[in-house]
Amino acid sequence: MRTFVIGDIHGGLLALEQVLKRAEVNTQDTLIFLGDYVDGWSQSAEVIDFLIDLKTKQNCICIRGNHDQLALDWLENRHEDFDEEMWYKHGGKATVEGYSKITPERKKEHIAFFESLKDYYLDDENRLFVHAGFTNLNGVVWEYFPKLFYWDRTLWESALALDPNLKPDDLYYPKRFTVYKEIYIGHTPVTRIGETVPVNKACVWNVDTGAAFKGPLTIMNVDTKEFWQSEPLNELYSNEKGRN
């Protein structure tokens, strides 16, 4: 049995199907999805249908992304602290258009899926899987602001800025990077630093390879670090803009 982690999908069902096939995933494998299943390409609703079905066939751990929470707020007509215009600009428009074509019954199933998403997952080897990050120096259990699990960017920014010569027992080494053996995140595409493959800084692995934009979707074996990628999403959806 293998364990795979999958980066941000953003409505790209074609890419998801492609990476599962390329990694030769079978029903004995565990799949950990880091969130942001929607907002971007045209198949957000279809991605959720696919994941709901996949969870009946094998062990799938689905983490909550910020875009998933935004979609849930919209589906449940919660508009407090919700900038709908900004959401539209960042992929929400494609989600709204996609959901206009599905039945109320399917919408209810999708709402239940969004509500079931986990803020994070910690495995038996002290490896943390979270969409964005956390801020409490003692770890996720002590986080005061749960929204940061799917909104924080400081964990990744700190990892990028960390002096590689610092050792974990150094006085100035960030305590957040000593709590867990490894941390797997998405949320901030590595394309922002000119990469299209998973990037490891300190104990953090970022596997968001820019599928919302012009990058590929990535699936990675968490034990071996071998990874497989789809074609760039703008090529798979050549008649769409995604979030570009």
PDB file of C-alpha atoms in Angstrom:
ATOM      1  CA  MET A   1       0.000   0.000   0.000  1.00  0.00           C
ATOM      2  CA  ARG A   2       1.336   3.424  -0.990  1.00  0.00           C
ATOM      3  CA  THR A   3       0.443   6.899   0.245  1.00  0.00           C
ATOM      4  CA  PHE A   4       0.133   9.724  -2.235  1.00  0.00           C
ATOM      5  CA  VAL A   5      -0.404  13.443  -1.743  1.00  0.00           C
ATOM      6  CA  ILE A   6      -2.144  15.500  -4.428  1.00  0.00           C
ATOM      7  CA  GLY A   7      -1.848  19.253  -4.901  1.00  0.00           C
ATOM      8  CA  ASP A   8      -4.483  21.887  -5.679  1.00  0.00           C
ATOM      9  CA  ILE A   9      -6.845  20.733  -8.474  1.00  0.00           C
ATOM     10  CA  HIS A  10      -8.942  23.873  -9.094  1.00  0.00           C
ATOM     11  CA  GLY A  11     -11.623  22.300 -11.266  1.00  0.00           C
ATOM     12  CA  GLY A  12      -9.165  20.390 -13.460  1.00  0.00           C
ATOM     13  CA  LEU A  13     -10.753  16.940 -13.580  1.00  0.00           C
ATOM     14  CA  LEU A  14      -8.850  15.993 -16.751  1.00  0.00           C
ATOM     15  CA  ALA A  15      -5.572  16.581 -14.923  1.00  0.00           C
ATOM     16  CA  LEU A  16      -6.683  14.602 -11.879  1.00  0.00           C
ATOM     17  CA  GLU A  17      -7.632  11.609 -14.004  1.00  0.00           C
ATOM     18  CA  GLN A  18      -4.310  11.917 -15.815  1.00  0.00           C
ATOM     19  CA  VAL A  19      -2.093  11.886 -12.709  1.00  0.00           C
ATOM     20  CA  LEU A  20      -3.959   8.993 -11.091  1.00  0.00           C
ATOM     21  CA  LYS A  21      -3.402   6.988 -14.244  1.00  0.00           C
ATOM     22  CA  ARG A  22       0.254   8.001 -14.614  1.00  0.00           C
ATOM     23  CA  ALA A  23       1.024   7.060 -10.999  1.00  0.00           C
ATOM     24  CA  GLU A  24      -0.831   3.747 -11.513  1.00  0.00           C
ATOM     25  CA  VAL A  25      -2.905   4.358  -8.395  1.00  0.00           C
ATOM     26  CA  ASN A  26      -4.950   1.374  -7.241  1.00  0.00           C
ATOM     27  CA  THR A  27      -7.608   0.856  -4.593  1.00  0.00           C
ATOM     28  CA  GLN A  28      -5.038  -0.282  -2.015  1.00  0.00           C
ATOM     29  CA  ASP A  29      -3.355   3.127  -2.057  1.00  0.00           C
ATOM     30  CA  THR A  30      -4.153   6.001   0.305  1.00  0.00           C
ATOM     31  CA  LEU A  31      -4.763   9.363  -1.333  1.00  0.00           C
ATOM     32  CA  ILE A  32      -4.344  12.619   0.595  1.00  0.00           C
ATOM     33  CA  PHE A  33      -5.831  15.619  -1.184  1.00  0.00           C
ATOM     34  CA  LEU A  34      -4.567  19.006   0.014  1.00  0.00           C
ATOM     35  CA  GLY A  35      -7.667  21.001  -0.908  1.00  0.00           C
ATOM     36  CA  ASP A  36      -8.767  23.627  -3.431  1.00  0.00           C
ATOM     37  CA  TYR A  37     -10.791  21.224  -5.525  1.00  0.00           C
ATOM     38  CA  VAL A  38     -12.781  24.051  -7.105  1.00  0.00           C
ATOM     39  CA  ASP A  39     -12.436  27.537  -8.660  1.00  0.00           C
ATOM     40  CA  GLY A  40     -10.417  27.843 -11.814  1.00  0.00           C
ATOM     41  CA  TRP A  41     -11.227  25.472 -14.654  1.00  0.00           C
ATOM     42  CA  SER A  42     -14.720  24.486 -15.762  1.00  0.00           C
ATOM     43  CA  GLN A  43     -15.097  21.113 -14.023  1.00  0.00           C
ATOM     44  CA  SER A  44     -15.312  22.053 -10.335  1.00  0.00           C
ATOM     45  CA  ALA A  45     -18.620  20.249  -9.807  1.00  0.00           C
ATOM     46  CA  GLU A  46     -17.325  17.224 -11.726  1.00  0.00           C
ATOM     47  CA  VAL A  47     -14.202  17.101  -9.532  1.00  0.00           C
ATOM     48  CA  ILE A  48     -16.411  16.926  -6.437  1.00  0.00           C
ATOM     49  CA  ASP A  49     -18.518  14.157  -7.997  1.00  0.00           C
ATOM     50  CA  PHE A  50     -15.313  12.271  -8.807  1.00  0.00           C
ATOM     51  CA  LEU A  51     -13.984  12.583  -5.250  1.00  0.00           C
ATOM     52  CA  ILE A  52     -17.295  11.565  -3.673  1.00  0.00           C
ATOM     53  CA  ASP A  53     -17.248   8.410  -5.805  1.00  0.00           C
ATOM     54  CA  LEU A  54     -13.534   7.765  -5.219  1.00  0.00           C
ATOM     55  CA  LYS A  55     -14.037   7.846  -1.445  1.00  0.00           C
ATOM     56  CA  THR A  56     -16.361   4.842  -1.764  1.00  0.00           C
ATOM     57  CA  LYS A  57     -13.590   2.823  -3.437  1.00  0.00           C
ATOM     58  CA  GLN A  58     -10.449   3.548  -1.407  1.00  0.00           C
ATOM     59  CA  ASN A  59      -8.999   5.467   1.493  1.00  0.00           C
ATOM     60  CA  CYS A  60      -9.139   9.171   0.625  1.00  0.00           C
ATOM     61  CA  ILE A  61      -8.305  11.955   3.056  1.00  0.00           C
ATOM     62  CA  CYS A  62      -9.657  15.265   1.844  1.00  0.00           C
ATOM     63  CA  ILE A  63      -8.307  18.484   3.364  1.00  0.00           C
ATOM     64  CA  ARG A  64     -10.176  21.797   3.278  1.00  0.00           C
ATOM     65  CA  GLY A  65      -8.802  24.540   1.029  1.00  0.00           C
ATOM     66  CA  ASN A  66      -9.725  28.210   1.138  1.00  0.00           C
ATOM     67  CA  HIS A  67     -11.510  27.950  -2.218  1.00  0.00           C
ATOM     68  CA  ASP A  68     -13.542  25.010  -0.940  1.00  0.00           C
ATOM     69  CA  GLN A  69     -14.688  27.073   2.025  1.00  0.00           C
ATOM     70  CA  LEU A  70     -15.565  29.985  -0.266  1.00  0.00           C
ATOM     71  CA  ALA A  71     -17.613  27.682  -2.478  1.00  0.00           C
ATOM     72  CA  LEU A  72     -19.384  26.235   0.569  1.00  0.00           C
ATOM     73  CA  ASP A  73     -20.200  29.718   1.858  1.00  0.00           C
ATOM     74  CA  TRP A  74     -21.662  30.587  -1.541  1.00  0.00           C
ATOM     75  CA  LEU A  75     -23.666  27.350  -1.790  1.00  0.00           C
ATOM     76  CA  GLU A  76     -25.124  27.969   1.675  1.00  0.00           C
ATOM     77  CA  ASN A  77     -25.797  31.662   0.985  1.00  0.00           C
ATOM     78  CA  ARG A  78     -23.456  32.918   3.695  1.00  0.00           C
ATOM     79  CA  HIS A  79     -22.290  36.354   2.655  1.00  0.00           C
ATOM     80  CA  GLU A  80     -20.793  37.796   5.812  1.00  0.00           C
ATOM     81  CA  ASP A  81     -17.060  38.419   5.366  1.00  0.00           C
ATOM     82  CA  PHE A  82     -17.425  37.209   1.777  1.00  0.00           C
ATOM     83  CA  ASP A  83     -16.176  39.361  -1.069  1.00  0.00           C
ATOM     84  CA  GLU A  84     -18.070  37.794  -3.955  1.00  0.00           C
ATOM     85  CA  GLU A  85     -16.524  40.071  -6.570  1.00  0.00           C
ATOM     86  CA  MET A  86     -13.018  39.103  -5.459  1.00  0.00           C
ATOM     87  CA  TRP A  87     -13.973  35.412  -5.427  1.00  0.00           C
ATOM     88  CA  TYR A  88     -15.279  35.695  -8.990  1.00  0.00           C
ATOM     89  CA  LYS A  89     -11.935  37.117 -10.117  1.00  0.00           C
ATOM     90  CA  HIS A  90     -10.027  34.266  -8.506  1.00  0.00           C
ATOM     91  CA  GLY A  91     -11.882  31.339 -10.038  1.00  0.00           C
ATOM     92  CA  GLY A  92     -15.328  31.553  -8.475  1.00  0.00           C
ATOM     93  CA  LYS A  93     -16.999  32.536 -11.738  1.00  0.00           C
ATOM     94  CA  ALA A  94     -16.244  29.145 -13.296  1.00  0.00           C
ATOM     95  CA  THR A  95     -17.609  27.400 -10.200  1.00  0.00           C
ATOM     96  CA  VAL A  96     -20.850  29.395 -10.266  1.00  0.00           C
ATOM     97  CA  GLU A  97     -21.319  28.649 -13.948  1.00  0.00           C
ATOM     98  CA  GLY A  98     -20.655  24.951 -13.371  1.00  0.00           C
ATOM     99  CA  TYR A  99     -23.095  24.681 -10.484  1.00  0.00           C
ATOM    100  CA  SER A 100     -25.851  26.321 -12.515  1.00  0.00           C
ATOM    101  CA  LYS A 101     -26.087  23.056 -14.452  1.00  0.00           C
ATOM    102  CA  ILE A 102     -26.491  20.567 -11.598  1.00  0.00           C
ATOM    103  CA  THR A 103     -29.566  19.453  -9.683  1.00  0.00           C
ATOM    104  CA  PRO A 104     -30.478  20.577  -6.147  1.00  0.00           C
ATOM    105  CA  GLU A 105     -29.938  16.997  -4.974  1.00  0.00           C
ATOM    106  CA  ARG A 106     -26.356  16.990  -6.231  1.00  0.00           C
ATOM    107  CA  LYS A 107     -25.772  20.363  -4.618  1.00  0.00           C
ATOM    108  CA  LYS A 108     -26.815  18.896  -1.274  1.00  0.00           C
ATOM    109  CA  GLU A 109     -24.365  16.025  -1.727  1.00  0.00           C
ATOM    110  CA  HIS A 110     -21.612  18.501  -2.530  1.00  0.00           C
ATOM    111  CA  ILE A 111     -22.415  20.634   0.503  1.00  0.00           C
ATOM    112  CA  ALA A 112     -22.132  17.519   2.670  1.00  0.00           C
ATOM    113  CA  PHE A 113     -18.755  16.767   1.057  1.00  0.00           C
ATOM    114  CA  PHE A 114     -17.455  20.293   1.694  1.00  0.00           C
ATOM    115  CA  GLU A 115     -18.658  20.138   5.304  1.00  0.00           C
ATOM    116  CA  SER A 116     -16.826  16.818   5.821  1.00  0.00           C
ATOM    117  CA  LEU A 117     -13.421  18.204   4.819  1.00  0.00           C
ATOM    118  CA  LYS A 118     -10.638  18.076   7.409  1.00  0.00           C
ATOM    119  CA  ASP A 119      -8.645  21.110   8.557  1.00  0.00           C
ATOM    120  CA  TYR A 120      -5.519  18.946   8.577  1.00  0.00           C
ATOM    121  CA  TYR A 121      -4.325  15.365   8.801  1.00  0.00           C
ATOM    122  CA  LEU A 122      -1.479  14.071  10.971  1.00  0.00           C
ATOM    123  CA  ASP A 123      -0.289  10.536  10.191  1.00  0.00           C
ATOM    124  CA  ASP A 124       1.377   7.910  12.394  1.00  0.00           C
ATOM    125  CA  GLU A 125       4.834   9.109  11.340  1.00  0.00           C
ATOM    126  CA  ASN A 126       4.228  12.679  12.533  1.00  0.00           C
ATOM    127  CA  ARG A 127       3.793  13.994   9.012  1.00  0.00           C
ATOM    128  CA  LEU A 128       1.358  16.889   8.750  1.00  0.00           C
ATOM    129  CA  PHE A 129      -0.871  17.507   5.736  1.00  0.00           C
ATOM    130  CA  VAL A 130      -2.574  20.906   5.627  1.00  0.00           C
ATOM    131  CA  HIS A 131      -3.730  23.162   2.826  1.00  0.00           C
ATOM    132  CA  ALA A 132      -1.936  26.373   3.790  1.00  0.00           C
ATOM    133  CA  GLY A 133      -0.203  26.321   7.164  1.00  0.00           C
ATOM    134  CA  PHE A 134      -0.519  27.251  10.826  1.00  0.00           C
ATOM    135  CA  THR A 135       0.899  29.955  13.069  1.00  0.00           C
ATOM    136  CA  ASN A 136       1.036  28.558  16.596  1.00  0.00           C
ATOM    137  CA  LEU A 137       4.610  27.645  17.488  1.00  0.00           C
ATOM    138  CA  ASN A 138       3.447  24.446  19.210  1.00  0.00           C
ATOM    139  CA  GLY A 139       1.542  23.087  16.234  1.00  0.00           C
ATOM    140  CA  VAL A 140      -1.919  22.667  14.798  1.00  0.00           C
ATOM    141  CA  VAL A 141      -3.624  21.431  17.973  1.00  0.00           C
ATOM    142  CA  TRP A 142      -2.828  24.773  19.580  1.00  0.00           C
ATOM    143  CA  GLU A 143      -3.878  26.987  16.657  1.00  0.00           C
ATOM    144  CA  TYR A 144      -6.130  29.834  17.837  1.00  0.00           C
ATOM    145  CA  PHE A 145      -7.441  30.720  14.382  1.00  0.00           C
ATOM    146  CA  PRO A 146      -8.619  27.625  12.452  1.00  0.00           C
ATOM    147  CA  LYS A 147      -9.139  29.629   9.248  1.00  0.00           C
ATOM    148  CA  LEU A 148      -5.367  29.887   9.010  1.00  0.00           C
ATOM    149  CA  PHE A 149      -5.196  26.183   8.193  1.00  0.00           C
ATOM    150  CA  TYR A 150      -6.498  27.125   4.759  1.00  0.00           C
ATOM    151  CA  TRP A 151      -5.433  30.797   4.470  1.00  0.00           C
ATOM    152  CA  ASP A 152      -1.959  31.134   6.039  1.00  0.00           C
ATOM    153  CA  ARG A 153       1.047  31.924   3.851  1.00  0.00           C
ATOM    154  CA  THR A 154       3.596  32.704   6.552  1.00  0.00           C
ATOM    155  CA  LEU A 155       4.650  29.071   7.000  1.00  0.00           C
ATOM    156  CA  TRP A 156       5.726  28.814   3.373  1.00  0.00           C
ATOM    157  CA  GLU A 157       7.220  32.321   3.284  1.00  0.00           C
ATOM    158  CA  SER A 158       9.287  31.491   6.366  1.00  0.00           C
ATOM    159  CA  ALA A 159      10.456  28.227   4.836  1.00  0.00           C
ATOM    160  CA  LEU A 160      11.564  30.024   1.675  1.00  0.00           C
ATOM    161  CA  ALA A 161      13.425  32.717   3.644  1.00  0.00           C
ATOM    162  CA  LEU A 162      15.112  30.346   6.103  1.00  0.00           C
ATOM    163  CA  ASP A 163      18.898  30.306   6.064  1.00  0.00           C
ATOM    164  CA  PRO A 164      19.765  26.724   4.973  1.00  0.00           C
ATOM    165  CA  ASN A 165      22.832  26.838   7.208  1.00  0.00           C
ATOM    166  CA  LEU A 166      20.697  27.070  10.358  1.00  0.00           C
ATOM    167  CA  LYS A 167      20.324  23.788  12.244  1.00  0.00           C
ATOM    168  CA  PRO A 168      17.123  22.715  14.017  1.00  0.00           C
ATOM    169  CA  ASP A 169      18.776  23.122  17.419  1.00  0.00           C
ATOM    170  CA  ASP A 170      19.917  26.666  16.622  1.00  0.00           C
ATOM    171  CA  LEU A 171      18.453  29.408  18.833  1.00  0.00           C
ATOM    172  CA  TYR A 172      17.082  31.210  15.783  1.00  0.00           C
ATOM    173  CA  TYR A 173      15.638  28.175  14.002  1.00  0.00           C
ATOM    174  CA  PRO A 174      11.814  28.593  13.634  1.00  0.00           C
ATOM    175  CA  LYS A 175      10.070  26.395  16.166  1.00  0.00           C
ATOM    176  CA  ARG A 176       7.250  25.657  13.730  1.00  0.00           C
ATOM    177  CA  PHE A 177       9.688  23.625  11.670  1.00  0.00           C
ATOM    178  CA  THR A 178      10.646  21.376  14.580  1.00  0.00           C
ATOM    179  CA  VAL A 179       7.171  20.143  15.547  1.00  0.00           C
ATOM    180  CA  TYR A 180       6.594  17.731  12.651  1.00  0.00           C
ATOM    181  CA  LYS A 181       8.772  15.327  10.697  1.00  0.00           C
ATOM    182  CA  GLU A 182       7.423  16.719   7.424  1.00  0.00           C
ATOM    183  CA  ILE A 183       4.725  19.191   6.428  1.00  0.00           C
ATOM    184  CA  TYR A 184       2.887  18.934   3.115  1.00  0.00           C
ATOM    185  CA  ILE A 185       1.071  22.015   1.816  1.00  0.00           C
ATOM    186  CA  GLY A 186      -0.527  23.534  -1.256  1.00  0.00           C
ATOM    187  CA  HIS A 187      -2.169  26.969  -1.409  1.00  0.00           C
ATOM    188  CA  THR A 188       0.775  29.050  -2.685  1.00  0.00           C
ATOM    189  CA  PRO A 189       1.832  27.847  -6.160  1.00  0.00           C
ATOM    190  CA  VAL A 190       5.529  27.152  -6.586  1.00  0.00           C
ATOM    191  CA  THR A 191       5.204  28.807  -9.988  1.00  0.00           C
ATOM    192  CA  ARG A 192       5.562  32.067  -8.047  1.00  0.00           C
ATOM    193  CA  ILE A 193       9.219  31.179  -7.565  1.00  0.00           C
ATOM    194  CA  GLY A 194       9.637  29.899 -11.097  1.00  0.00           C
ATOM    195  CA  GLU A 195       9.116  26.189 -10.377  1.00  0.00           C
ATOM    196  CA  THR A 196       6.652  23.631 -11.721  1.00  0.00           C
ATOM    197  CA  VAL A 197       7.708  20.650  -9.569  1.00  0.00           C
ATOM    198  CA  PRO A 198       7.291  20.031  -5.805  1.00  0.00           C
ATOM    199  CA  VAL A 199       9.618  22.210  -3.742  1.00  0.00           C
ATOM    200  CA  ASN A 200      11.146  21.214  -0.392  1.00  0.00           C
ATOM    201  CA  LYS A 201      12.310  23.893   2.058  1.00  0.00           C
ATOM    202  CA  ALA A 202      13.223  22.949   5.644  1.00  0.00           C
ATOM    203  CA  CYS A 203      10.677  20.222   6.497  1.00  0.00           C
ATOM    204  CA  VAL A 204       7.995  21.699   4.207  1.00  0.00           C
ATOM    205  CA  TRP A 205       6.976  20.169   0.885  1.00  0.00           C
ATOM    206  CA  ASN A 206       4.868  22.405  -1.364  1.00  0.00           C
ATOM    207  CA  VAL A 207       3.063  20.354  -4.013  1.00  0.00           C
ATOM    208  CA  ASP A 208       0.885  23.102  -5.493  1.00  0.00           C
ATOM    209  CA  THR A 209       2.529  23.255  -8.912  1.00  0.00           C
ATOM    210  CA  GLY A 210       0.220  25.874 -10.389  1.00  0.00           C
ATOM    211  CA  ALA A 211      -2.655  23.814 -11.812  1.00  0.00           C
ATOM    212  CA  ALA A 212      -4.991  26.785 -11.370  1.00  0.00           C
ATOM    213  CA  PHE A 213      -2.866  28.710 -13.851  1.00  0.00           C
ATOM    214  CA  LYS A 214      -0.456  27.318 -16.469  1.00  0.00           C
ATOM    215  CA  GLY A 215       1.230  24.637 -14.397  1.00  0.00           C
ATOM    216  CA  PRO A 216       0.587  20.897 -14.083  1.00  0.00           C
ATOM    217  CA  LEU A 217      -1.211  18.992 -11.349  1.00  0.00           C
ATOM    218  CA  THR A 218       1.119  16.869  -9.216  1.00  0.00           C
ATOM    219  CA  ILE A 219       0.747  13.616  -7.286  1.00  0.00           C
ATOM    220  CA  MET A 220       3.662  12.520  -5.082  1.00  0.00           C
ATOM    221  CA  ASN A 221       4.517   9.373  -3.159  1.00  0.00           C
ATOM    222  CA  VAL A 222       5.188  10.699   0.359  1.00  0.00           C
ATOM    223  CA  ASP A 223       7.593   7.886   1.201  1.00  0.00           C
ATOM    224  CA  THR A 224       9.787   7.850  -1.897  1.00  0.00           C
ATOM    225  CA  LYS A 225       9.172  11.465  -3.067  1.00  0.00           C
ATOM    226  CA  GLU A 226       8.670  10.174  -6.610  1.00  0.00           C
ATOM    227  CA  PHE A 227       6.074  12.285  -8.376  1.00  0.00           C
ATOM    228  CA  TRP A 228       3.972  12.332 -11.529  1.00  0.00           C
ATOM    229  CA  GLN A 229       2.419  15.309 -13.280  1.00  0.00           C
ATOM    230  CA  SER A 230      -0.353  16.074 -15.714  1.00  0.00           C
ATOM    231  CA  GLU A 231       0.026  18.154 -18.805  1.00  0.00           C
ATOM    232  CA  PRO A 232      -0.185  21.902 -18.112  1.00  0.00           C
ATOM    233  CA  LEU A 233      -3.793  22.752 -17.342  1.00  0.00           C
ATOM    234  CA  ASN A 234      -3.996  25.546 -19.901  1.00  0.00           C
ATOM    235  CA  GLU A 235      -3.240  22.902 -22.548  1.00  0.00           C
ATOM    236  CA  LEU A 236      -5.814  20.435 -21.231  1.00  0.00           C
ATOM    237  CA  TYR A 237      -8.399  23.237 -21.171  1.00  0.00           C
ATOM    238  CA  SER A 238      -7.151  25.169 -24.177  1.00  0.00           C
ATOM    239  CA  ASN A 239     -10.451  27.020 -24.716  1.00  0.00           C
ATOM    240  CA  GLU A 240     -10.533  28.371 -21.162  1.00  0.00           C
ATOM    241  CA  LYS A 241      -8.606  30.948 -19.164  1.00  0.00           C
ATOM    242  CA  GLY A 242      -8.595  29.274 -15.757  1.00  0.00           C
ATOM    243  CA  ARG A 243      -7.267  31.833 -13.270  1.00  0.00           C
ATOM    244  CA  ASN A 244      -4.863  33.375 -15.769  1.00  0.00           C
TER     245      ASN A 244
END
